[in-house]
């Protein structure tokens, strides 16, 4: 049995990191943490927020995206991430019956491995898959030699659910990340949970 976990918004809470970076790159923004995330959780992208709220043109958005990608995985920002409450107990229990894997679309593998170790999470996983924006999650998970229809993928976005459905495995959405329950429901995951810490086999 395999369980594949997304990283940001699933195993760890990255909301503070993303909000702080948005505020740094858009100094004119007076959005609070909660108002920023209430837009994002309704699937309103940074680009749309920048156009609608701050009148950004195409060139300014291109600059924003380049700066965002350059800084979002820097040590300065990654230290803002925290463990989802109860995650150590939950992973300790699940790994008795399953092989646990991480699969993330982050850009830099080393930063992922270092962060998992810093947060005391690395020891739970037999495999850390990082797409580095070169490969797809579907391709990487699909290459697991013993993947079966009773395995699970757990993530906080519609993309994670679509990956699981394409691979014919079970899908669980969690509400600790980037999307609200209303935004996740249209993807029809097998399960929607408040947090990955609530997941039971
Ligand atoms: Mg995520």
PDB file of C-alpha atoms and ligand atoms in Angstrom:
ATOM      1  CA  UNK A   1       0.000   0.000   0.000  1.00  0.00           C
ATOM      2  CA  UNK A   2       1.290   3.442  -0.978  1.00  0.00           C
ATOM      3  CA  UNK A   3       0.184   6.862   0.219  1.00  0.00           C
ATOM      4  CA  UNK A   4       1.484   9.816  -1.788  1.00  0.00           C
ATOM      5  CA  UNK A   5       1.370  13.195  -0.078  1.00  0.00           C
ATOM      6  CA  UNK A   6       1.579  16.610  -1.666  1.00  0.00           C
ATOM      7  CA  UNK A   7       3.856  18.930   0.346  1.00  0.00           C
ATOM      8  CA  UNK A   8       2.711  22.581   0.416  1.00  0.00           C
ATOM      9  CA  UNK A   9      -0.682  22.970   2.031  1.00  0.00           C
ATOM     10  CA  UNK A  10      -0.861  19.240   2.809  1.00  0.00           C
ATOM     11  CA  UNK A  11       2.048  18.203   5.050  1.00  0.00           C
ATOM     12  CA  UNK A  12       3.035  21.765   5.874  1.00  0.00           C
ATOM     13  CA  UNK A  13       1.248  25.099   6.176  1.00  0.00           C
ATOM     14  CA  UNK A  14       2.795  27.412   3.565  1.00  0.00           C
ATOM     15  CA  UNK A  15       0.197  30.163   3.697  1.00  0.00           C
ATOM     16  CA  UNK A  16       2.319  32.602   5.689  1.00  0.00           C
ATOM     17  CA  UNK A  17       5.245  32.194   3.248  1.00  0.00           C
ATOM     18  CA  UNK A  18       3.108  32.903   0.183  1.00  0.00           C
ATOM     19  CA  UNK A  19       1.311  35.843   1.777  1.00  0.00           C
ATOM     20  CA  UNK A  20       4.534  37.472   3.000  1.00  0.00           C
ATOM     21  CA  UNK A  21       6.131  37.133  -0.426  1.00  0.00           C
ATOM     22  CA  UNK A  22       3.059  38.631  -2.097  1.00  0.00           C
ATOM     23  CA  UNK A  23       3.243  41.599   0.257  1.00  0.00           C
ATOM     24  CA  UNK A  24       6.968  42.045  -0.405  1.00  0.00           C
ATOM     25  CA  UNK A  25       6.517  42.031  -4.168  1.00  0.00           C
ATOM     26  CA  UNK A  26       3.366  44.194  -4.067  1.00  0.00           C
ATOM     27  CA  UNK A  27       4.216  46.861  -1.456  1.00  0.00           C
ATOM     28  CA  UNK A  28       1.081  48.825  -2.312  1.00  0.00           C
ATOM     29  CA  UNK A  29      -1.089  45.882  -1.173  1.00  0.00           C
ATOM     30  CA  UNK A  30      -3.067  46.386   2.024  1.00  0.00           C
ATOM     31  CA  UNK A  31      -4.555  42.886   1.900  1.00  0.00           C
ATOM     32  CA  UNK A  32      -4.472  41.105   5.245  1.00  0.00           C
ATOM     33  CA  UNK A  33      -3.332  37.464   5.485  1.00  0.00           C
ATOM     34  CA  UNK A  34      -6.972  36.374   5.765  1.00  0.00           C
ATOM     35  CA  UNK A  35      -8.282  38.547   2.934  1.00  0.00           C
ATOM     36  CA  UNK A  36      -5.477  37.373   0.612  1.00  0.00           C
ATOM     37  CA  UNK A  37      -6.241  33.717   1.398  1.00  0.00           C
ATOM     38  CA  UNK A  38      -9.970  34.176   1.116  1.00  0.00           C
ATOM     39  CA  UNK A  39      -9.385  35.284  -2.499  1.00  0.00           C
ATOM     40  CA  UNK A  40      -6.914  32.479  -3.205  1.00  0.00           C
ATOM     41  CA  UNK A  41      -9.096  29.787  -1.656  1.00  0.00           C
ATOM     42  CA  UNK A  42     -11.791  30.781  -4.143  1.00  0.00           C
ATOM     43  CA  UNK A  43      -9.305  29.968  -6.937  1.00  0.00           C
ATOM     44  CA  UNK A  44      -8.538  33.604  -7.698  1.00  0.00           C
ATOM     45  CA  UNK A  45      -4.920  33.646  -8.907  1.00  0.00           C
ATOM     46  CA  UNK A  46      -2.187  36.131  -8.021  1.00  0.00           C
ATOM     47  CA  UNK A  47      -2.334  37.395 -11.600  1.00  0.00           C
ATOM     48  CA  UNK A  48      -6.068  38.104 -11.344  1.00  0.00           C
ATOM     49  CA  UNK A  49      -5.609  39.850  -7.977  1.00  0.00           C
ATOM     50  CA  UNK A  50      -2.843  42.001  -9.472  1.00  0.00           C
ATOM     51  CA  UNK A  51      -4.963  43.032 -12.455  1.00  0.00           C
ATOM     52  CA  UNK A  52      -8.210  43.580 -10.549  1.00  0.00           C
ATOM     53  CA  UNK A  53      -6.958  45.133  -7.335  1.00  0.00           C
ATOM     54  CA  UNK A  54      -3.740  46.828  -8.383  1.00  0.00           C
ATOM     55  CA  UNK A  55      -4.096  47.550 -12.113  1.00  0.00           C
ATOM     56  CA  UNK A  56      -0.996  45.548 -13.152  1.00  0.00           C
ATOM     57  CA  UNK A  57      -0.260  45.340 -16.886  1.00  0.00           C
ATOM     58  CA  UNK A  58       1.248  42.361 -18.688  1.00  0.00           C
ATOM     59  CA  UNK A  59       4.871  43.459 -18.256  1.00  0.00           C
ATOM     60  CA  UNK A  60       4.405  44.050 -14.515  1.00  0.00           C
ATOM     61  CA  UNK A  61       2.872  40.582 -14.161  1.00  0.00           C
ATOM     62  CA  UNK A  62       5.777  38.964 -16.020  1.00  0.00           C
ATOM     63  CA  UNK A  63       8.159  40.696 -13.585  1.00  0.00           C
ATOM     64  CA  UNK A  64       6.043  39.614 -10.601  1.00  0.00           C
ATOM     65  CA  UNK A  65       6.021  35.954 -11.715  1.00  0.00           C
ATOM     66  CA  UNK A  66       9.805  35.946 -12.309  1.00  0.00           C
ATOM     67  CA  UNK A  67      10.460  37.498  -8.872  1.00  0.00           C
ATOM     68  CA  UNK A  68       7.966  35.116  -7.249  1.00  0.00           C
ATOM     69  CA  UNK A  69       9.580  31.997  -8.728  1.00  0.00           C
ATOM     70  CA  UNK A  70      13.020  33.287  -7.766  1.00  0.00           C
ATOM     71  CA  UNK A  71      12.163  33.885  -4.109  1.00  0.00           C
ATOM     72  CA  UNK A  72       9.382  31.451  -3.181  1.00  0.00           C
ATOM     73  CA  UNK A  73      11.786  28.582  -2.419  1.00  0.00           C
ATOM     74  CA  UNK A  74      14.564  30.694  -0.868  1.00  0.00           C
ATOM     75  CA  UNK A  75      15.683  29.796   2.657  1.00  0.00           C
ATOM     76  CA  UNK A  76      14.492  33.192   3.894  1.00  0.00           C
ATOM     77  CA  UNK A  77      10.917  32.298   2.964  1.00  0.00           C
ATOM     78  CA  UNK A  78      10.924  28.520   3.519  1.00  0.00           C
ATOM     79  CA  UNK A  79      11.630  29.036   7.230  1.00  0.00           C
ATOM     80  CA  UNK A  80       8.115  30.511   7.533  1.00  0.00           C
ATOM     81  CA  UNK A  81       6.521  27.102   6.852  1.00  0.00           C
ATOM     82  CA  UNK A  82       5.211  25.078   9.789  1.00  0.00           C
ATOM     83  CA  UNK A  83       4.037  21.505  10.274  1.00  0.00           C
ATOM     84  CA  UNK A  84       0.321  20.784  10.049  1.00  0.00           C
ATOM     85  CA  UNK A  85      -0.745  20.135  13.678  1.00  0.00           C
ATOM     86  CA  UNK A  86      -0.645  16.416  14.544  1.00  0.00           C
ATOM     87  CA  UNK A  87       1.332  15.466  11.422  1.00  0.00           C
ATOM     88  CA  UNK A  88       4.096  13.531  13.216  1.00  0.00           C
ATOM     89  CA  UNK A  89       1.626  11.302  15.076  1.00  0.00           C
ATOM     90  CA  UNK A  90      -0.410  10.796  11.925  1.00  0.00           C
ATOM     91  CA  UNK A  91       2.554   9.796   9.733  1.00  0.00           C
ATOM     92  CA  UNK A  92       3.939   7.568  12.483  1.00  0.00           C
ATOM     93  CA  UNK A  93       0.655   5.662  12.542  1.00  0.00           C
ATOM     94  CA  UNK A  94       0.179   5.470   8.754  1.00  0.00           C
ATOM     95  CA  UNK A  95       3.649   4.194   7.998  1.00  0.00           C
ATOM     96  CA  UNK A  96       2.975   0.999   9.960  1.00  0.00           C
ATOM     97  CA  UNK A  97       0.628  -0.107   7.169  1.00  0.00           C
ATOM     98  CA  UNK A  98       1.827   1.820   4.132  1.00  0.00           C
ATOM     99  CA  UNK A  99       4.832   3.143   2.236  1.00  0.00           C
ATOM    100  CA  UNK A 100       4.719   6.912   2.475  1.00  0.00           C
ATOM    101  CA  UNK A 101       5.902   9.162  -0.374  1.00  0.00           C
ATOM    102  CA  UNK A 102       6.090  12.904  -0.975  1.00  0.00           C
ATOM    103  CA  UNK A 103       5.372  14.318  -4.427  1.00  0.00           C
ATOM    104  CA  UNK A 104       5.720  18.063  -4.947  1.00  0.00           C
ATOM    105  CA  UNK A 105       5.943  20.445  -7.901  1.00  0.00           C
ATOM    106  CA  UNK A 106       8.661  22.498  -6.213  1.00  0.00           C
ATOM    107  CA  UNK A 107      11.647  23.710  -8.272  1.00  0.00           C
ATOM    108  CA  UNK A 108      14.549  22.522  -6.089  1.00  0.00           C
ATOM    109  CA  UNK A 109      14.902  19.024  -4.706  1.00  0.00           C
ATOM    110  CA  UNK A 110      17.644  19.829  -2.191  1.00  0.00           C
ATOM    111  CA  UNK A 111      15.583  22.562  -0.533  1.00  0.00           C
ATOM    112  CA  UNK A 112      12.698  20.076  -0.150  1.00  0.00           C
ATOM    113  CA  UNK A 113      14.864  17.387   1.460  1.00  0.00           C
ATOM    114  CA  UNK A 114      16.489  19.938   3.794  1.00  0.00           C
ATOM    115  CA  UNK A 115      13.121  21.372   4.811  1.00  0.00           C
ATOM    116  CA  UNK A 116      11.599  17.925   5.479  1.00  0.00           C
ATOM    117  CA  UNK A 117      14.546  17.143   7.755  1.00  0.00           C
ATOM    118  CA  UNK A 118      14.334  20.504   9.536  1.00  0.00           C
ATOM    119  CA  UNK A 119      10.630  19.884  10.252  1.00  0.00           C
ATOM    120  CA  UNK A 120      11.296  16.312  11.438  1.00  0.00           C
ATOM    121  CA  UNK A 121       9.346  14.822   8.516  1.00  0.00           C
ATOM    122  CA  UNK A 122      12.056  13.251   6.370  1.00  0.00           C
ATOM    123  CA  UNK A 123      12.300  10.036   8.403  1.00  0.00           C
ATOM    124  CA  UNK A 124       8.693   9.038   7.585  1.00  0.00           C
ATOM    125  CA  UNK A 125       9.136   8.845   3.800  1.00  0.00           C
ATOM    126  CA  UNK A 126      10.657   6.123   1.667  1.00  0.00           C
ATOM    127  CA  UNK A 127      10.675   8.363  -1.381  1.00  0.00           C
ATOM    128  CA  UNK A 128      10.678  12.116  -2.086  1.00  0.00           C
ATOM    129  CA  UNK A 129       9.588  13.033  -5.617  1.00  0.00           C
ATOM    130  CA  UNK A 130      10.233  16.608  -6.779  1.00  0.00           C
ATOM    131  CA  UNK A 131       9.089  17.494 -10.296  1.00  0.00           C
ATOM    132  CA  UNK A 132      11.452  20.510 -10.453  1.00  0.00           C
ATOM    133  CA  UNK A 133       8.920  21.831 -12.978  1.00  0.00           C
ATOM    134  CA  UNK A 134      10.465  19.507 -15.575  1.00  0.00           C
ATOM    135  CA  UNK A 135       8.431  16.334 -15.064  1.00  0.00           C
ATOM    136  CA  UNK A 136       4.770  15.849 -14.134  1.00  0.00           C
ATOM    137  CA  UNK A 137       3.473  14.465 -10.842  1.00  0.00           C
ATOM    138  CA  UNK A 138       1.511  11.898 -12.831  1.00  0.00           C
ATOM    139  CA  UNK A 139       4.645  10.640 -14.577  1.00  0.00           C
ATOM    140  CA  UNK A 140       6.659  10.417 -11.353  1.00  0.00           C
ATOM    141  CA  UNK A 141       3.966   8.679  -9.283  1.00  0.00           C
ATOM    142  CA  UNK A 142       3.052   6.449 -12.239  1.00  0.00           C
ATOM    143  CA  UNK A 143       6.633   5.136 -12.208  1.00  0.00           C
ATOM    144  CA  UNK A 144       6.235   3.614  -8.709  1.00  0.00           C
ATOM    145  CA  UNK A 145       6.674  -0.130  -9.367  1.00  0.00           C
ATOM    146  CA  UNK A 146       3.889  -1.334  -7.046  1.00  0.00           C
ATOM    147  CA  UNK A 147       1.240   1.367  -7.546  1.00  0.00           C
ATOM    148  CA  UNK A 148      -2.257  -0.085  -7.125  1.00  0.00           C
ATOM    149  CA  UNK A 149      -5.885   1.067  -7.222  1.00  0.00           C
ATOM    150  CA  UNK A 150      -6.124   0.879  -3.416  1.00  0.00           C
ATOM    151  CA  UNK A 151      -3.299   3.430  -2.981  1.00  0.00           C
ATOM    152  CA  UNK A 152      -4.034   7.027  -2.036  1.00  0.00           C
ATOM    153  CA  UNK A 153      -2.947  10.498  -3.080  1.00  0.00           C
ATOM    154  CA  UNK A 154      -3.574  13.297  -0.584  1.00  0.00           C
ATOM    155  CA  UNK A 155      -3.351  16.938  -1.635  1.00  0.00           C
ATOM    156  CA  UNK A 156      -4.796  20.415  -1.287  1.00  0.00           C
ATOM    157  CA  UNK A 157      -5.419  21.316  -4.935  1.00  0.00           C
ATOM    158  CA  UNK A 158      -7.600  20.153  -7.818  1.00  0.00           C
ATOM    159  CA  UNK A 159      -4.419  19.233  -9.678  1.00  0.00           C
ATOM    160  CA  UNK A 160      -3.505  16.635  -7.020  1.00  0.00           C
ATOM    161  CA  UNK A 161      -6.971  15.087  -7.333  1.00  0.00           C
ATOM    162  CA  UNK A 162      -6.758  15.014 -11.139  1.00  0.00           C
ATOM    163  CA  UNK A 163      -3.351  13.300 -10.951  1.00  0.00           C
ATOM    164  CA  UNK A 164      -4.772  10.587  -8.673  1.00  0.00           C
ATOM    165  CA  UNK A 165      -7.819  10.083 -10.879  1.00  0.00           C
ATOM    166  CA  UNK A 166      -5.659   9.797 -14.016  1.00  0.00           C
ATOM    167  CA  UNK A 167      -3.581   7.104 -12.274  1.00  0.00           C
ATOM    168  CA  UNK A 168      -6.663   5.220 -11.046  1.00  0.00           C
ATOM    169  CA  UNK A 169      -5.838   5.546  -7.341  1.00  0.00           C
ATOM    170  CA  UNK A 170      -7.924   6.909  -4.458  1.00  0.00           C
ATOM    171  CA  UNK A 171      -7.985  10.659  -3.869  1.00  0.00           C
ATOM    172  CA  UNK A 172      -8.239  12.685  -0.686  1.00  0.00           C
ATOM    173  CA  UNK A 173      -8.446  16.494  -0.594  1.00  0.00           C
ATOM    174  CA  UNK A 174      -7.491  18.456   2.536  1.00  0.00           C
ATOM    175  CA  UNK A 175      -8.576  21.934   3.612  1.00  0.00           C
ATOM    176  CA  UNK A 176      -5.298  23.108   5.182  1.00  0.00           C
ATOM    177  CA  UNK A 177      -3.995  24.541   1.943  1.00  0.00           C
ATOM    178  CA  UNK A 178      -4.731  26.677  -1.049  1.00  0.00           C
ATOM    179  CA  UNK A 179      -8.366  25.828  -1.801  1.00  0.00           C
ATOM    180  CA  UNK A 180     -11.681  25.885   0.062  1.00  0.00           C
ATOM    181  CA  UNK A 181     -14.094  22.957   0.234  1.00  0.00           C
ATOM    182  CA  UNK A 182     -16.331  24.704  -2.337  1.00  0.00           C
ATOM    183  CA  UNK A 183     -13.373  25.013  -4.725  1.00  0.00           C
ATOM    184  CA  UNK A 184     -12.338  21.369  -4.243  1.00  0.00           C
ATOM    185  CA  UNK A 185     -15.769  19.722  -4.509  1.00  0.00           C
ATOM    186  CA  UNK A 186     -16.067  20.051  -8.320  1.00  0.00           C
ATOM    187  CA  UNK A 187     -13.019  17.783  -8.667  1.00  0.00           C
ATOM    188  CA  UNK A 188     -14.957  14.984  -6.905  1.00  0.00           C
ATOM    189  CA  UNK A 189     -12.241  13.556  -4.667  1.00  0.00           C
ATOM    190  CA  UNK A 190     -13.124  10.296  -2.877  1.00  0.00           C
ATOM    191  CA  UNK A 191     -12.689  12.091   0.432  1.00  0.00           C
ATOM    192  CA  UNK A 192     -12.427  15.683   1.704  1.00  0.00           C
ATOM    193  CA  UNK A 193     -10.893  16.099   5.189  1.00  0.00           C
ATOM    194  CA  UNK A 194     -10.173  19.149   7.357  1.00  0.00           C
ATOM    195  CA  UNK A 195      -6.522  18.055   7.602  1.00  0.00           C
ATOM    196  CA  UNK A 196      -4.205  15.213   6.643  1.00  0.00           C
ATOM    197  CA  UNK A 197      -3.994  14.466  10.381  1.00  0.00           C
ATOM    198  CA  UNK A 198      -7.621  13.229  10.115  1.00  0.00           C
ATOM    199  CA  UNK A 199      -6.764  10.610   7.463  1.00  0.00           C
ATOM    200  CA  UNK A 200      -7.227   6.963   8.507  1.00  0.00           C
ATOM    201  CA  UNK A 201      -6.733   3.809   6.468  1.00  0.00           C
TER     202      UNK A 201
HETATM  203 MG1  LIG B   1      -0.161  21.742  -2.366  1.00  0.00          MG
END
